[in-house]
């Protein structure tokens, strides 16, 4: 029997056929698994790329919102400081010079009306824009506003007492006017500085 006949006879045996089928079956399974792995890797890469793109997009949106908020906050801070400077100039120009003196009630009211007008404008602006301020700056501004309102009321009461012509009330008015003088000369300038500092710190964010 020729050698090729021997090989052919071997291949046609059931065991040999099973071995051949097992080999080709294994190869098919390996090819299928390799293809599935490559497909899975491609799908995973696609999903990862999408996730990265979405994350980048969200980051850019957040960055834009933060930048826009910072720009608005900067404009609000500048305006607040400008209005504070106006108030401080008014105090230096009018109130500090006359707070300790006994002046006419009419002049006193005129001066405090001018202050009240600027104070009201400042307070309205603050209320409209306080959402853009830090909590620290907002607290300092509210303390400052309370101090000014208290000073305004105390000064007008003192002026009315002095103008009443009654000795007891007049003496009480002079006493309260002295307290107002201390507030005007010391407490209010200090409060303005604290507010300005709080706002300037916010501008450095």
Coordinates of N, CA and C in Angstrom, one line a residue:
X1 N 0.9 -1.2 0.0 CA 0.0 0.0 0.0 C 0.9 1.2 0.0
X2 N 0.5 2.1 -0.9 CA 1.3 3.4 -1.0 C 1.1 4.2 0.2
X3 N 2.1 5.2 0.4 CA 2.0 6.0 1.7 C 0.8 6.9 1.7
X4 N 0.4 7.4 0.5 CA -0.8 8.3 0.5 C -2.0 7.5 0.8
X5 N -2.0 6.3 0.4 CA -3.2 5.4 0.7 C -3.3 5.2 2.2
X6 N -2.1 5.0 2.8 CA -2.1 4.8 4.3 C -2.7 6.1 5.0
X7 N -2.3 7.3 4.5 CA -2.7 8.5 5.2 C -4.2 8.7 5.0
X8 N -4.7 8.4 3.7 CA -6.1 8.5 3.4 C -6.9 7.5 4.3
X9 N -6.4 6.3 4.4 CA -7.1 5.3 5.2 C -7.1 5.8 6.7
X10 N -6.1 6.5 7.1 CA -6.1 7.0 8.5 C -7.1 8.1 8.7
X11 N -7.2 9.0 7.7 CA -8.1 10.1 7.8 C -9.5 9.7 7.8
X12 N -9.9 8.6 7.2 CA -11.3 8.3 7.1 C -11.7 7.5 8.3
X13 N -10.8 7.3 9.2 CA -11.2 6.6 10.4 C -12.1 7.5 11.3
X14 N -13.0 7.0 12.0 CA -13.9 7.9 12.9 C -13.2 8.8 13.8
X15 N -12.1 8.2 14.4 CA -11.4 9.0 15.4 C -10.7 10.2 14.7
X16 N -10.1 9.9 13.6 CA -9.4 11.0 12.8 C -10.4 12.1 12.4
X17 N -11.5 11.7 11.9 CA -12.6 12.6 11.5 C -13.0 13.5 12.7
X18 N -13.1 12.9 13.8 CA -13.5 13.7 15.0 C -12.4 14.7 15.4
X19 N -11.2 14.3 15.3 CA -10.0 15.2 15.6 C -10.0 16.4 14.6
X20 N -10.2 16.1 13.4 CA -10.2 17.2 12.4 C -11.4 18.1 12.6
X21 N -12.5 17.6 12.9 CA -13.7 18.4 13.2 C -13.5 19.3 14.5
X22 N -12.8 18.6 15.5 CA -12.5 19.4 16.7 C -11.6 20.5 16.5
X23 N -10.6 20.3 15.6 CA -9.6 21.3 15.3 C -10.3 22.5 14.6
X24 N -11.0 22.2 13.5 CA -11.7 23.2 12.8 C -12.8 23.9 13.7
X25 N -13.4 23.2 14.6 CA -14.4 23.8 15.5 C -13.7 24.7 16.4
X26 N -12.5 24.4 16.9 CA -11.8 25.2 17.8 C -11.4 26.5 17.1
X27 N -10.9 26.4 15.9 CA -10.5 27.5 15.1 C -11.7 28.5 14.9
X28 N -12.9 27.9 14.6 CA -14.1 28.7 14.4 C -14.4 29.5 15.6
X29 N -14.4 28.7 16.8 CA -14.7 29.4 18.1 C -13.7 30.5 18.4
X30 N -12.5 30.2 18.1 CA -11.4 31.3 18.4 C -11.7 32.5 17.5
X31 N -12.0 32.3 16.2 CA -12.3 33.4 15.3 C -13.5 34.2 15.8
X32 N -14.5 33.4 16.2 CA -15.8 34.1 16.7 C -15.5 34.9 17.9
X33 N -14.7 34.3 18.9 CA -14.4 35.0 20.1 C -13.6 36.3 19.9
X34 N -12.6 36.1 19.0 CA -11.7 37.2 18.6 C -12.5 38.4 18.0
X35 N -13.5 38.0 17.1 CA -14.3 39.0 16.5 C -15.2 39.7 17.5
X36 N -15.7 38.9 18.5 CA -16.6 39.5 19.5 C -15.8 40.4 20.4
X37 N -14.5 40.0 20.7 CA -13.7 40.9 21.5 C -13.4 42.2 20.8
X38 N -13.1 42.1 19.5 CA -12.8 43.3 18.8 C -14.0 44.2 18.7
X39 N -15.2 43.6 18.5 CA -16.4 44.4 18.5 C -16.7 45.0 19.8
X40 N -16.5 44.3 20.9 CA -16.7 44.8 22.2 C -15.7 46.0 22.5
X41 N -14.5 45.8 22.1 CA -13.5 46.9 22.3 C -13.9 48.1 21.5
X42 N -14.4 47.9 20.3 CA -14.8 49.1 19.5 C -16.0 49.8 20.1
X43 N -17.0 49.0 20.6 CA -18.2 49.6 21.3 C -17.8 50.3 22.5
X44 N -16.8 49.7 23.3 CA -16.4 50.3 24.5 C -15.7 51.6 24.3
X45 N -14.8 51.6 23.2 CA -14.1 52.9 22.8 C -15.1 53.9 22.4
X46 N -16.1 53.5 21.7 CA -17.2 54.5 21.2 C -17.9 55.1 22.4
X47 N -18.3 54.2 23.4 CA -19.0 54.7 24.6 C -18.1 55.6 25.4
X48 N -16.8 55.2 25.5 CA -15.8 56.0 26.2 C -15.6 57.4 25.6
X49 N -15.5 57.4 24.3 CA -15.4 58.7 23.5 C -16.6 59.6 23.8
X50 N -17.8 59.0 23.7 CA -19.0 59.7 24.0 C -19.0 60.3 25.4
X51 N -18.6 59.5 26.4 CA -18.6 60.0 27.8 C -17.6 61.1 27.9
X52 N -16.5 61.0 27.3 CA -15.4 62.0 27.4 C -16.0 63.3 26.7
X53 N -16.6 63.2 25.6 CA -17.2 64.3 24.9 C -18.2 65.0 25.7
X54 N -19.1 64.2 26.3 CA -20.2 64.8 27.2 C -19.6 65.5 28.4
X55 N -18.6 64.8 29.0 CA -17.9 65.4 30.2 C -17.2 66.7 29.8
X56 N -16.6 66.7 28.6 CA -15.9 68.0 28.2 C -16.9 69.1 27.9
X57 N -18.1 68.7 27.3 CA -19.1 69.6 27.0 C -19.7 70.2 28.3
X58 N -19.9 69.4 29.3 CA -20.4 69.8 30.6 C -19.4 70.7 31.3
X59 N -18.2 70.4 31.2 CA -17.1 71.2 31.8 C -17.1 72.6 31.1
X60 N -17.2 72.6 29.8 CA -17.1 73.9 29.1 C -18.3 74.7 29.4
X61 N -19.5 74.1 29.6 CA -20.7 74.8 30.0 C -20.5 75.4 31.4
X62 N -20.0 74.5 32.3 CA -19.8 75.0 33.7 C -18.8 76.1 33.7
X63 N -17.7 76.0 32.9 CA -16.7 77.0 32.9 C -17.3 78.3 32.3
X64 N -18.1 78.2 31.3 CA -18.8 79.4 30.8 C -19.6 80.1 31.8
X65 N -20.5 79.3 32.5 CA -21.3 79.8 33.5 C -20.5 80.5 34.6
X66 N -19.4 79.8 35.0 CA -18.6 80.4 36.1 C -18.0 81.7 35.6
X67 N -17.5 81.7 34.4 CA -16.9 83.0 33.9 C -17.9 84.1 33.8
X68 N -19.1 83.7 33.3 CA -20.1 84.8 33.2 C -20.5 85.3 34.6
X69 N -20.7 84.4 35.5 CA -21.0 84.8 36.9 C -19.9 85.7 37.5
X70 N -18.7 85.3 37.2 CA -17.6 86.1 37.7 C -17.6 87.5 37.1
X71 N -17.9 87.6 35.8 CA -18.0 88.9 35.1 C -19.1 89.8 35.7
X72 N -20.3 89.1 36.0 CA -21.4 89.9 36.6 C -21.0 90.3 38.0
X73 N -20.4 89.4 38.7 CA -20.1 89.7 40.1 C -19.1 90.8 40.2
X74 N -18.1 90.9 39.2 CA -17.1 91.9 39.1 C -17.8 93.3 38.9
X75 N -18.8 93.3 38.0 CA -19.5 94.5 37.7 C -20.3 95.0 38.9
X76 N -21.0 94.1 39.5 CA -21.7 94.4 40.7 C -20.8 95.0 41.8
X77 N -19.7 94.3 42.0 CA -18.7 94.8 43.0 C -18.2 96.2 42.7
X78 N -17.9 96.4 41.5 CA -17.4 97.8 41.1 C -18.5 98.8 41.4
X79 N -19.7 98.5 41.1 CA -20.8 99.5 41.3 C -21.0 99.7 42.8
X80 N -21.0 98.6 43.6 CA -21.1 98.7 45.0 C -20.1 99.6 45.6
X81 N -18.8 99.4 45.2 CA -17.7 100.2 45.7 C -17.9 101.7 45.3
X82 N -18.3 101.9 44.1 CA -18.6 103.3 43.6 C -19.6 104.0 44.5
X83 N -20.7 103.3 44.8 CA -21.8 103.9 45.6 C -21.3 104.1 47.0
X84 N -20.5 103.2 47.5 CA -19.9 103.4 48.9 C -19.0 104.6 48.9
X85 N -18.2 104.8 47.9 CA -17.4 106.0 47.8 C -18.3 107.3 47.9
X86 N -19.4 107.3 47.1 CA -20.3 108.4 47.2 C -20.8 108.7 48.6
X87 N -21.2 107.6 49.3 CA -21.6 107.7 50.6 C -20.5 108.3 51.6
X88 N -19.3 107.8 51.4 CA -18.2 108.2 52.2 C -17.9 109.7 52.0
X89 N -18.0 110.1 50.7 CA -17.7 111.5 50.4 C -18.8 112.4 51.1
X90 N -20.0 111.9 51.0 CA -21.1 112.7 51.6 C -20.9 112.8 53.1
X91 N -20.4 111.8 53.8 CA -20.2 111.8 55.2 C -19.0 112.8 55.5
X92 N -18.0 112.7 54.7 CA -16.8 113.6 55.0 C -17.2 115.1 54.7
X93 N -17.9 115.3 53.6 CA -18.2 116.7 53.2 C -19.2 117.3 54.1
X94 N -20.2 116.6 54.5 CA -21.4 117.2 55.2 C -21.4 116.8 56.7
X95 N -21.6 115.5 57.0 CA -22.0 115.1 58.3 C -20.9 115.2 59.3
X96 N -19.7 114.8 59.0 CA -18.6 114.9 60.0 C -18.4 116.3 60.5
X97 N -18.5 117.3 59.6 CA -18.2 118.7 60.0 C -19.3 119.2 60.9
X98 N -20.5 118.8 60.7 CA -21.6 119.5 61.4 C -22.3 118.6 62.5
X99 N -21.9 117.3 62.5 CA -22.6 116.4 63.5 C -22.5 116.9 64.9
X100 N -21.4 117.5 65.3 CA -21.2 117.9 66.7 C -21.7 119.3 66.9
X101 N -22.1 120.0 65.9 CA -22.6 121.3 66.1 C -24.1 121.4 66.3
X102 N -24.6 122.5 66.8 CA -26.0 122.7 67.0 C -26.5 123.5 65.8
X103 N -27.1 122.9 64.8 CA -27.5 123.6 63.6 C -29.0 123.6 63.5
X104 N -29.5 124.3 62.5 CA -31.0 124.4 62.4 C -31.5 123.0 62.0
X105 N -32.8 122.8 62.5 CA -33.4 121.5 62.2 C -33.6 121.4 60.7
X106 N -33.9 122.5 60.0 CA -34.2 122.4 58.6 C -32.9 122.0 57.8
X107 N -31.8 122.6 58.2 CA -30.5 122.2 57.5 C -30.1 120.7 57.9
X108 N -30.3 120.4 59.1 CA -30.0 119.0 59.5 C -30.9 118.0 58.7
X109 N -32.1 118.3 58.6 CA -33.0 117.4 57.8 C -32.6 117.3 56.3
X110 N -32.2 118.5 55.8 CA -31.8 118.5 54.4 C -30.5 117.6 54.1
X111 N -29.6 117.7 55.1 CA -28.4 116.9 54.9 C -28.7 115.4 55.0
X112 N -29.5 115.1 56.0 CA -29.9 113.7 56.2 C -30.8 113.1 55.1
X113 N -31.6 114.0 54.5 CA -32.4 113.6 53.3 C -31.5 113.3 52.1
X114 N -30.4 114.1 52.0 CA -29.5 113.8 50.9 C -28.8 112.4 51.1
X115 N -28.4 112.2 52.4 CA -27.9 110.9 52.7 C -28.9 109.7 52.5
X116 N -30.1 110.0 53.0 CA -31.2 109.0 52.8 C -31.4 108.6 51.4
X117 N -31.3 109.6 50.5 CA -31.6 109.4 49.1 C -30.5 108.4 48.5
X118 N -29.2 108.7 48.8 CA -28.1 107.9 48.4 C -28.2 106.5 49.0
X119 N -28.5 106.5 50.3 CA -28.6 105.2 51.0 C -29.7 104.3 50.5
X120 N -30.8 104.9 50.2 CA -31.9 104.2 49.6 C -31.5 103.6 48.2
X121 N -30.9 104.4 47.4 CA -30.4 103.9 46.1 C -29.4 102.8 46.3
X122 N -28.5 102.9 47.2 CA -27.5 101.9 47.5 C -28.2 100.6 48.0
X123 N -29.2 100.7 48.9 CA -29.9 99.6 49.4 C -30.7 98.8 48.3
X124 N -31.4 99.6 47.5 CA -32.1 99.0 46.4 C -31.2 98.2 45.4
X125 N -30.1 98.8 45.1 CA -29.1 98.1 44.2 C -28.6 96.9 44.9
X126 N -28.4 96.9 46.2 CA -27.9 95.8 46.9 C -29.0 94.7 46.9
X127 N -30.2 95.0 47.1 CA -31.3 94.0 47.2 C -31.4 93.3 45.8
X128 N -31.3 94.1 44.7 CA -31.4 93.6 43.4 C -30.3 92.6 43.0
X129 N -29.1 92.9 43.6 CA -27.9 92.2 43.1 C -27.2 91.3 44.2
X130 N -27.9 91.2 45.3 CA -27.2 90.4 46.4 C -27.0 89.0 46.1
X131 N -27.7 88.4 45.1 CA -27.5 87.0 44.7 C -26.1 86.8 44.1
X132 N -25.5 87.9 43.7 CA -24.2 87.8 43.1 C -23.1 88.0 44.1
X133 N -23.4 88.4 45.3 CA -22.4 88.7 46.3 C -22.1 87.4 47.2
X134 N -21.0 87.4 47.7 CA -20.7 86.4 48.7 C -21.4 86.6 50.0
X135 N -21.6 85.6 50.8 CA -22.4 85.7 52.0 C -21.7 86.7 53.0
X136 N -20.3 86.6 52.9 CA -19.5 87.5 53.8 C -19.7 89.0 53.5
X137 N -19.7 89.3 52.2 CA -19.9 90.6 51.7 C -21.3 91.1 52.0
X138 N -22.3 90.2 51.8 CA -23.7 90.6 52.1 C -23.9 90.9 53.6
X139 N -23.3 90.1 54.4 CA -23.5 90.3 55.9 C -22.9 91.7 56.3
X140 N -21.7 92.0 55.7 CA -21.1 93.3 56.1 C -22.0 94.5 55.6
X141 N -22.5 94.3 54.4 CA -23.4 95.4 53.8 C -24.6 95.5 54.7
X142 N -25.2 94.4 55.1 CA -26.5 94.5 55.9 C -26.2 95.1 57.3
X143 N -25.0 94.8 57.9 CA -24.6 95.5 59.1 C -24.4 97.0 58.9
X144 N -23.8 97.3 57.8 CA -23.6 98.7 57.5 C -25.0 99.5 57.3
X145 N -25.9 98.8 56.6 CA -27.2 99.5 56.4 C -28.0 99.6 57.7
X146 N -27.9 98.7 58.6 CA -28.5 98.8 59.9 C -27.9 99.9 60.7
X147 N -26.6 100.1 60.6 CA -25.9 101.1 61.3 C -26.4 102.5 60.8
X148 N -26.5 102.6 59.5 CA -26.9 103.9 58.9 C -28.3 104.3 59.3
X149 N -29.2 103.3 59.2 CA -30.6 103.5 59.5 C -30.7 103.9 61.0
X150 N -30.0 103.3 61.9 CA -30.0 103.6 63.3 C -29.5 105.0 63.5
X151 N -28.4 105.4 62.8 CA -27.8 106.7 62.9 C -28.7 107.8 62.4
X152 N -29.4 107.5 61.3 CA -30.4 108.5 60.8 C -31.5 108.8 61.8
X153 N -32.0 107.7 62.3 CA -33.1 107.9 63.3 C -32.6 108.6 64.6
X154 N -31.5 108.2 65.1 CA -30.9 108.8 66.3 C -30.6 110.3 66.0
X155 N -30.1 110.7 64.9 CA -29.8 112.1 64.6 C -31.0 112.9 64.5
X156 N -32.0 112.4 63.8 CA -33.3 113.2 63.7 C -34.0 113.4 65.1
X157 N -34.0 112.3 65.9 CA -34.5 112.4 67.2 C -33.8 113.5 68.0
X158 N -32.4 113.5 68.0 CA -31.6 114.4 68.7 C -31.9 115.9 68.2
X159 N -32.1 116.0 66.9 CA -32.4 117.4 66.4 C -33.7 117.9 66.8
X160 N -34.7 117.0 66.9 CA -36.1 117.4 67.3 C -36.0 117.7 68.8
X161 N -35.3 117.0 69.6 CA -35.2 117.3 71.0 C -34.5 118.6 71.3
X162 N -33.5 118.9 70.5 CA -32.8 120.2 70.7 C -33.7 121.3 70.2
X163 N -34.4 121.1 69.2 CA -35.3 122.2 68.6 C -36.5 122.4 69.4
X164 N -36.8 121.5 70.4 CA -38.1 121.6 71.1 C -38.1 122.8 72.1
X165 N -37.0 123.3 72.5 CA -37.0 124.4 73.4 C -37.1 124.0 74.9
X166 N -37.4 122.8 75.1 CA -37.5 122.3 76.5 C -36.2 121.8 77.0
X167 N -35.8 122.3 78.2 CA -34.5 122.1 78.7 C -34.1 120.6 78.8
X168 N -35.1 119.9 79.4 CA -34.8 118.4 79.6 C -34.6 117.7 78.3
X169 N -35.5 118.0 77.3 CA -35.4 117.3 76.0 C -34.2 117.8 75.3
X170 N -33.9 119.1 75.4 CA -32.8 119.7 74.8 C -31.5 119.1 75.2
X171 N -31.4 118.9 76.6 CA -30.2 118.2 77.1 C -30.0 116.8 76.6
X172 N -31.2 116.1 76.5 CA -31.2 114.7 76.0 C -30.8 114.7 74.5
X173 N -31.2 115.8 73.8 CA -30.9 115.9 72.4 C -29.4 116.1 72.2
X174 N -28.8 116.9 73.1 CA -27.4 117.2 73.0 C -26.6 115.9 73.3
X175 N -27.0 115.2 74.2 CA -26.4 113.9 74.6 C -26.5 112.9 73.4
X176 N -27.6 112.8 72.8 CA -27.8 111.9 71.7 C -27.0 112.4 70.5
X177 N -26.9 113.7 70.3 CA -26.1 114.2 69.2 C -24.7 113.9 69.4
X178 N -24.2 113.9 70.6 CA -22.8 113.5 70.9 C -22.6 112.0 70.5
X179 N -23.5 111.2 70.8 CA -23.4 109.8 70.4 C -23.4 109.6 68.9
X180 N -24.3 110.4 68.3 CA -24.4 110.4 66.8 C -23.0 110.8 66.2
X181 N -22.4 111.8 66.8 CA -21.1 112.3 66.3 C -20.1 111.2 66.4
X182 N -20.1 110.4 67.4 CA -19.1 109.3 67.6 C -19.4 108.3 66.5
X183 N -20.7 108.0 66.2 CA -21.0 107.0 65.2 C -20.5 107.5 63.8
X184 N -20.8 108.8 63.6 CA -20.5 109.4 62.2 C -19.0 109.4 62.0
X185 N -18.3 109.8 63.1 CA -16.8 110.0 62.9 C -16.0 108.7 63.0
X186 N -16.6 107.7 63.7 CA -15.8 106.5 64.0 C -16.5 105.2 63.4
X187 N -17.7 105.0 63.8 CA -18.3 103.7 63.4 C -18.6 103.6 62.0
X188 N -19.2 104.6 61.4 CA -19.6 104.5 60.0 C -18.4 104.4 59.0
X189 N -17.3 105.3 59.2 CA -16.2 105.1 58.3 C -15.5 103.7 58.5
X190 N -15.5 103.2 59.7 CA -15.0 101.8 59.9 C -15.9 100.8 59.1
X191 N -17.2 101.0 59.3 CA -18.1 100.0 58.6 C -18.0 100.1 57.1
X192 N -17.8 101.3 56.6 CA -17.6 101.5 55.1 C -16.3 100.8 54.7
X193 N -15.3 100.9 55.4 CA -14.0 100.2 55.1 C -14.2 98.7 55.1
X194 N -14.9 98.2 56.1 CA -15.2 96.7 56.2 C -16.0 96.2 55.0
X195 N -17.0 97.0 54.6 CA -17.8 96.6 53.4 C -16.9 96.7 52.2
X196 N -16.1 97.7 52.0 CA -15.2 97.8 50.8 C -14.3 96.6 50.8
X197 N -13.7 96.3 52.0 CA -12.8 95.2 52.0 C -13.5 93.9 51.6
X198 N -14.7 93.6 52.1 CA -15.4 92.4 51.8 C -15.7 92.3 50.3
X199 N -16.1 93.5 49.7 CA -16.4 93.5 48.3 C -15.1 93.3 47.4
X200 N -14.0 93.9 47.9 CA -12.7 93.8 47.1 C -12.2 92.4 47.2
X201 N -12.4 91.7 48.3 CA -12.0 90.3 48.4 C -12.8 89.5 47.5
X202 N -14.1 89.8 47.3 CA -14.9 89.1 46.4 C -14.4 89.3 45.0
X203 N -13.9 90.5 44.6 CA -13.5 90.8 43.3 C -12.2 90.0 42.9
X204 N -11.5 89.5 43.9 CA -10.2 88.8 43.7 C -10.5 87.3 43.4
X205 N -11.7 86.8 43.5 CA -12.0 85.4 43.2 C -11.6 85.0 41.8

